[in-house]
Coordinates of C-alpha atoms and ligand atoms in Angstrom, one line a residue:
X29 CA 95.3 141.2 130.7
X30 CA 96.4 138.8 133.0
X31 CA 93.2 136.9 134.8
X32 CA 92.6 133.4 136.2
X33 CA 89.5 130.9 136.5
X34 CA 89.5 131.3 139.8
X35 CA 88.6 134.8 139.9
X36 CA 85.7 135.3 138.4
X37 CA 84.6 138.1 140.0
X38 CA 86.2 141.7 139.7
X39 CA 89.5 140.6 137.6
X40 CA 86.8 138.8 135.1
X41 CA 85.1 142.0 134.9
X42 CA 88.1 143.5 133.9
X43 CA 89.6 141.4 131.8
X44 CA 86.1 141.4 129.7
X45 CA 85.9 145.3 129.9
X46 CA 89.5 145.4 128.9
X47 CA 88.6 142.8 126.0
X48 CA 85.7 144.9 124.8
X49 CA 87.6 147.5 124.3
X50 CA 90.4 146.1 122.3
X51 CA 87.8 144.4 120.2
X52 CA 85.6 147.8 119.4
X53 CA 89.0 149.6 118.7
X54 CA 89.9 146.5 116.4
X55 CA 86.5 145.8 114.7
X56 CA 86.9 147.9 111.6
X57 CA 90.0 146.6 110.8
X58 CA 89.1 143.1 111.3
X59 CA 86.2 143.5 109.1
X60 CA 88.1 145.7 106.4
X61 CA 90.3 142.1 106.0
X62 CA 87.1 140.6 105.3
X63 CA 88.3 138.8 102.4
X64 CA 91.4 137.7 103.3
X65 CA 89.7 136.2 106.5
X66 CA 87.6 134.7 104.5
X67 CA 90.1 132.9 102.2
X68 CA 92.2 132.0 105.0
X69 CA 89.7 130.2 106.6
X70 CA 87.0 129.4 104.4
X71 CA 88.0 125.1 104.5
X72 CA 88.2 124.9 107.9
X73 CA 85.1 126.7 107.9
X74 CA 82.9 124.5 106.4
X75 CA 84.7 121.6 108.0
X76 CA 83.3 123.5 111.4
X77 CA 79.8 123.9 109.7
X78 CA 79.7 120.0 108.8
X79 CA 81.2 118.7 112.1
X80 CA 78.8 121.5 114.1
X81 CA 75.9 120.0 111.9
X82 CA 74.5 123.2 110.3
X83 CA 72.3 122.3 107.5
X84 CA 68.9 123.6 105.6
X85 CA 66.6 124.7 108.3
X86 CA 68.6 124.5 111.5
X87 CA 68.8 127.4 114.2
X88 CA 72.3 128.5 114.6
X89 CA 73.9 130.2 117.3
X90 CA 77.2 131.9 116.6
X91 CA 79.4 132.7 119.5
X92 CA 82.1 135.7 119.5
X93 CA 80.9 136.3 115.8
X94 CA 82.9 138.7 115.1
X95 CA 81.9 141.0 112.0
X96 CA 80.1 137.8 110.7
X97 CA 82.1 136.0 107.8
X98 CA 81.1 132.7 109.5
X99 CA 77.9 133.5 110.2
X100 CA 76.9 134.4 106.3
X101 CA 78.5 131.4 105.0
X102 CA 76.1 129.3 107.8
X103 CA 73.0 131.9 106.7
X104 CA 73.6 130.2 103.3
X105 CA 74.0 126.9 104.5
X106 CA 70.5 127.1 107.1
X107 CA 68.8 128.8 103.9
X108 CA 65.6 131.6 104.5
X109 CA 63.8 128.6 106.6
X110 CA 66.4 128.4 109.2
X111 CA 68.0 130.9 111.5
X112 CA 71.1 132.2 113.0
X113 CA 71.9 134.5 116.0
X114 CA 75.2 135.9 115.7
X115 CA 76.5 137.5 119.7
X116 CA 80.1 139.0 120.5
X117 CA 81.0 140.9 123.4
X118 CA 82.0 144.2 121.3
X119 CA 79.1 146.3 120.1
X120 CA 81.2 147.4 117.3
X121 CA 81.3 144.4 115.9
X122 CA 78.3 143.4 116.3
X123 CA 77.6 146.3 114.5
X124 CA 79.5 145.4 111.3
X125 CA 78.1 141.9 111.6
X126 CA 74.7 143.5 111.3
X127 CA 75.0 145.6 108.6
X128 CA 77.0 142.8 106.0
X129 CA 74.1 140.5 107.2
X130 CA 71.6 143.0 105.8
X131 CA 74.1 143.7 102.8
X132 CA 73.7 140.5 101.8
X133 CA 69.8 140.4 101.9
X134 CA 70.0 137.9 105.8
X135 CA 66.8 138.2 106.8
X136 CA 67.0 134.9 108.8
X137 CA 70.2 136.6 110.4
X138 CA 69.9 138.1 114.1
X139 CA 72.7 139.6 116.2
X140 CA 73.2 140.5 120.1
X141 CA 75.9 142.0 121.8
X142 CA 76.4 139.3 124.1
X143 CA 79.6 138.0 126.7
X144 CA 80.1 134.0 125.7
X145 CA 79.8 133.3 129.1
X146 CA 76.5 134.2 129.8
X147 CA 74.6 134.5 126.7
X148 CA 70.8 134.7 127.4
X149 CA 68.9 133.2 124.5
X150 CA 66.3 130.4 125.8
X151 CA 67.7 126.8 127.4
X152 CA 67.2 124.0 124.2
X153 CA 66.4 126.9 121.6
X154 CA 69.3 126.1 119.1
X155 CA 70.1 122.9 116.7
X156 CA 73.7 124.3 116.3
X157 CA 76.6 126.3 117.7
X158 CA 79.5 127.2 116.8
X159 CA 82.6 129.5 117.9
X160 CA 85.4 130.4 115.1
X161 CA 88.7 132.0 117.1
X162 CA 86.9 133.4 120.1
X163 CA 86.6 131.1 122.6
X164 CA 90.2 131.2 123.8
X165 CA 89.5 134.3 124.7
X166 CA 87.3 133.6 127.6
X167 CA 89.0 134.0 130.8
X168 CA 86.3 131.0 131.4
X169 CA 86.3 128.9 128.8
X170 CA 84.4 125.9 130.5
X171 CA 81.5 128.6 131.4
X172 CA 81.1 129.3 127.7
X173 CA 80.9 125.8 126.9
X174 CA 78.1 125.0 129.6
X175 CA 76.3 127.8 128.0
X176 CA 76.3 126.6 124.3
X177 CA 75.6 123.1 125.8
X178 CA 72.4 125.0 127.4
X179 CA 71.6 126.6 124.6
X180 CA 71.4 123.7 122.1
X181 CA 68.3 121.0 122.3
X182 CA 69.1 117.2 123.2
X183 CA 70.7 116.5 120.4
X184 CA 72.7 119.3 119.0
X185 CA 75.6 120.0 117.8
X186 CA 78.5 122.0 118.9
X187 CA 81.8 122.8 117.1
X188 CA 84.5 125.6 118.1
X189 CA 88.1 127.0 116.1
X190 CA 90.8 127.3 118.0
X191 CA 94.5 128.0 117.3
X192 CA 96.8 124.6 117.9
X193 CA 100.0 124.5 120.0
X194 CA 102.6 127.6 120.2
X195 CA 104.9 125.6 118.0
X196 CA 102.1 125.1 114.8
X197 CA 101.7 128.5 114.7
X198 CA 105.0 130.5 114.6
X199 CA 103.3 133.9 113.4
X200 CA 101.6 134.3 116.6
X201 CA 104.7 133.4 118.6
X202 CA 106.8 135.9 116.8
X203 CA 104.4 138.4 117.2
X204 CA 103.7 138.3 120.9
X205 CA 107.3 137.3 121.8
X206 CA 108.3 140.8 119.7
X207 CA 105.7 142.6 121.2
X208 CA 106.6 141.6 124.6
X209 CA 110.6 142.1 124.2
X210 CA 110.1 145.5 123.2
X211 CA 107.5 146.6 125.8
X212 CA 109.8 145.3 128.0
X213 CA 107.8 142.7 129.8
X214 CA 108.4 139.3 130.3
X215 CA 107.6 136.1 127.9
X216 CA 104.1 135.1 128.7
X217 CA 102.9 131.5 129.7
X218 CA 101.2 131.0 126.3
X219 CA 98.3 128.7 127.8
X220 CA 97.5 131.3 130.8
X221 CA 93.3 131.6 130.1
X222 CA 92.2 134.7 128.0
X223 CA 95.0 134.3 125.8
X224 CA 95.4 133.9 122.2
X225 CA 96.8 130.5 122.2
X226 CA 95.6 129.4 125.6
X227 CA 93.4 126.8 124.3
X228 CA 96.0 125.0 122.3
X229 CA 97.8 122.4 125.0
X230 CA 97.0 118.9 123.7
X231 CA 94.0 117.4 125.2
X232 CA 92.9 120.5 127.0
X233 CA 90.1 121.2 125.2
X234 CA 88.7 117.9 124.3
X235 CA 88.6 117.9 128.6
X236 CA 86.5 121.5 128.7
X237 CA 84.0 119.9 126.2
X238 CA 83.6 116.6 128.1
X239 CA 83.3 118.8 131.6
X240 CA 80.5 120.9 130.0
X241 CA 78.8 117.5 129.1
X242 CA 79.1 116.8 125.6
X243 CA 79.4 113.6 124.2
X244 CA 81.2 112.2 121.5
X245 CA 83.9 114.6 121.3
X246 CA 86.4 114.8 118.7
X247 CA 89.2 117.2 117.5
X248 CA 90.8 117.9 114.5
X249 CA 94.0 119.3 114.0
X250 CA 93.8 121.5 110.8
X251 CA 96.3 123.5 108.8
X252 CA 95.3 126.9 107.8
X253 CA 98.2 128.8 105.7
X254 CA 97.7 132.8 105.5
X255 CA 98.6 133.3 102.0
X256 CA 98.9 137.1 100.7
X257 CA 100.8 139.2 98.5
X258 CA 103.7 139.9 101.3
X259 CA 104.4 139.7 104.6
X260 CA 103.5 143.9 104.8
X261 CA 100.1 142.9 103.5
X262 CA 99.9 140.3 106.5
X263 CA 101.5 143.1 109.1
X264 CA 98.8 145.4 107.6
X265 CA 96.3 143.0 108.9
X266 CA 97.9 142.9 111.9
X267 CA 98.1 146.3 112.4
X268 CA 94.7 147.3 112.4
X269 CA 93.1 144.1 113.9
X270 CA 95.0 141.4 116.1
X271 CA 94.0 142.9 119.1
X272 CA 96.0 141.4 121.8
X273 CA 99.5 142.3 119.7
X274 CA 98.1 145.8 119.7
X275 CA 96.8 146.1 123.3
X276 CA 100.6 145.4 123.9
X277 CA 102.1 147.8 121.7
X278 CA 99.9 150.4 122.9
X279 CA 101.6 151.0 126.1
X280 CA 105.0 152.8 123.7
X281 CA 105.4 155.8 122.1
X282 CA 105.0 155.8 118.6
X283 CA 108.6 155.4 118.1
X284 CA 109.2 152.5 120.2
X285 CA 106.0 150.7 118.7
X286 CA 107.7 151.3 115.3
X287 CA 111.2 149.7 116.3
X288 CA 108.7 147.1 117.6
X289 CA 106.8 146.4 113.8
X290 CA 110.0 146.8 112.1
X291 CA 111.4 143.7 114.4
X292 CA 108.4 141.9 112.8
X293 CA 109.0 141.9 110.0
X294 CA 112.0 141.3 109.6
X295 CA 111.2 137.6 111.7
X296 CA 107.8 137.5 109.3
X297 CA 110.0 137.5 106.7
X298 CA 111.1 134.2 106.7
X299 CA 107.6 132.9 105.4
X300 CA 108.1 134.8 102.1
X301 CA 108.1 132.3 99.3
X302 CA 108.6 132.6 95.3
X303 CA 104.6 133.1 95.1
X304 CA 104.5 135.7 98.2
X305 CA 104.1 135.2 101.4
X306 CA 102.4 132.0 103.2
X307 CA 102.4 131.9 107.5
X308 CA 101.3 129.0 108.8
X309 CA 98.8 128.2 111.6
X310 CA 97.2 125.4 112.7
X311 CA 93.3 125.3 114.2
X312 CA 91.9 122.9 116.3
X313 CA 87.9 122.0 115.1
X314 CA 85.8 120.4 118.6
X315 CA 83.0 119.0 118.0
X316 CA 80.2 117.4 120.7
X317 CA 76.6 116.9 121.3
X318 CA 74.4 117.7 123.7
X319 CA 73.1 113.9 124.9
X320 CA 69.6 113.0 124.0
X321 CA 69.0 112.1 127.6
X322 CA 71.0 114.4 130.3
X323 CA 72.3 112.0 132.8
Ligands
SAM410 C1 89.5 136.8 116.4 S1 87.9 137.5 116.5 C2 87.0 136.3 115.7 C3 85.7 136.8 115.1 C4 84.9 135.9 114.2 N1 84.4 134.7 114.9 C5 85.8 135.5 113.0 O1 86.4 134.3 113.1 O2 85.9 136.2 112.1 C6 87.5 137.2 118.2 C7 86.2 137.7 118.7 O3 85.9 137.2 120.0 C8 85.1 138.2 120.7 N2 85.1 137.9 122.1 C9 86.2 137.9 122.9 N3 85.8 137.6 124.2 C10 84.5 137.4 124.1 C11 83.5 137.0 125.1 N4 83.8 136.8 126.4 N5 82.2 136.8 124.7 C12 81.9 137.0 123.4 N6 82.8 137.4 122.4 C13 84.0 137.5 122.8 C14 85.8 139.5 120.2 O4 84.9 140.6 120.5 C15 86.0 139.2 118.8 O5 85.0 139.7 118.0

């Protein structure tokens, strides 16, 4: 999993063919926590819709889209006169994104399986992008930017979800750190590129943004609690769809990985409250525009 920036050749390749892979395995899961996905992140959502400037009309392009929540809520939002392309790098996905889109009587919805890095839609073709949890997954985040940046006409806007610093979002530490410990490897430099939390040192992605030429960038830091039932209803989402906790875990006997889930737990447990269970996390929203005038 490991892969830098300056390698974009072969260990890209790898790390992208290795990522696929995790993410068709994943995709039913992801998309069988539909709702809860959708509660969890519905506000800062719509805060990425407004700051992204998706309204009635606009085209939208939707990177690493996932099964699609997002890109219904902006199919509702751009209304039957505009349009929005949703594109991930797992055909499995895309799949699923597909089908809800025509579920929910989308017309104006489109997807492509599609790496962030190199998407191939038309240069100035888009009013809007916009990228919920997938673009710290790029082993080349500044190449995805330059593409949305291509993508959208002078003038658009762009606006991506990342997770925050390690600290803001103790479910994620405590499950990679567990999953490491008992697959025997050692703690991982959380900000190494193609990682989970890789886009959360402060400042780091406000510079990627003003590298791929945006203007007027801005981030905002913003709270999103899980809240469900119990923390085996948030390990049941993690079971079947965090992908890089499971890539991980994959590598043990079913025995071992057990030892490793029961660890979790018992560390998850600590977010149980008199209501159930609530784990927090905290996104980072960037938004920037394409300059009227490239300089
Ligand atoms: C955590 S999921 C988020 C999906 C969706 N945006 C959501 O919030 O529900 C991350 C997604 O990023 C996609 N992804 C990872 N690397 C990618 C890349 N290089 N290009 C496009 N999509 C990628 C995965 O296939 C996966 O669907």
């Amino acid at each position: 999993m490991n892969t830098s920036t300056s390698d974009p050749g072969h260990g890209c390749q790898a790390f992208k063919a290795s990522m696929r892979a995790q993410w068709n395995t994943a995709a039913t899961g992801w998309n069988a926590h539909g709702a809860g996905i959708h509660a969890w992140l519905h506000h800062s959502t719509e805060a990425m819709c407004r700051m992204a400037g998706v309204r009635a009309g606009a085209r939208v392009l939707d990177v690493a889209a996932g099964s699609g929540d997002q890109t219904l809520t902006i199919a509702q939002q751009v209304g039957a006169q505009g349009y929005v392309l949703a594109t991930d790098l797992s055909p499995a996905i895309v799949a699923l994104a597909r089908d809800n889109a025509a579920r929910a009587g989308l017309a104006h919805v489109e997807t492509r399986v599609a790496d962030g890095e190199d998407l191939g839609v038309p240069e100035a073709s888009f009013d809007a992008a916009v990228c919920r949890l997938g673009l710290m997954f790029f082993p080349d985040p500044l190449r995805g930017l330059r593409e949305m940046h291509r993508a959208l006409r002078p003038g658009g806007g762009v606006c991506t979800t990342v997770f925050s610093r390690p600290e803001k979002n103790p479910c994620l530490t405590i499950l990679m750190s567990t999953a490491l410990k008992h697959a025997g490897l050692p703690a991982r430099d959380p900000f190494i590129p193609g990682g989970l939390l890789s886009l959360g040192q402060p400042g780091r992605i406000d510079a990627l943004f003003r590298s791929a030429g945006f203007h007027d960038v801005a981030t905002s830091a913003v709270d999103a609690v899980y809240r469900l039932p119990s923390v085996d209803h948030y390990l049941a989402f993690v079971r079947s769809s965090a992908s890089p906790i499971l890539q991980i875990l994959g590598q043990l006997d079913a025995a071992a990985a057990e030892a490793a889930w029961v660890d979790m737990r018992e560390r998850l447990m600590v977010f149980t409250t008199h209501d159930g269970w609530e784990g927090p996390n905290e996104l980072l929203l960037t938004a920037g525009r394409r300059p009227l005038e490239t300089t």
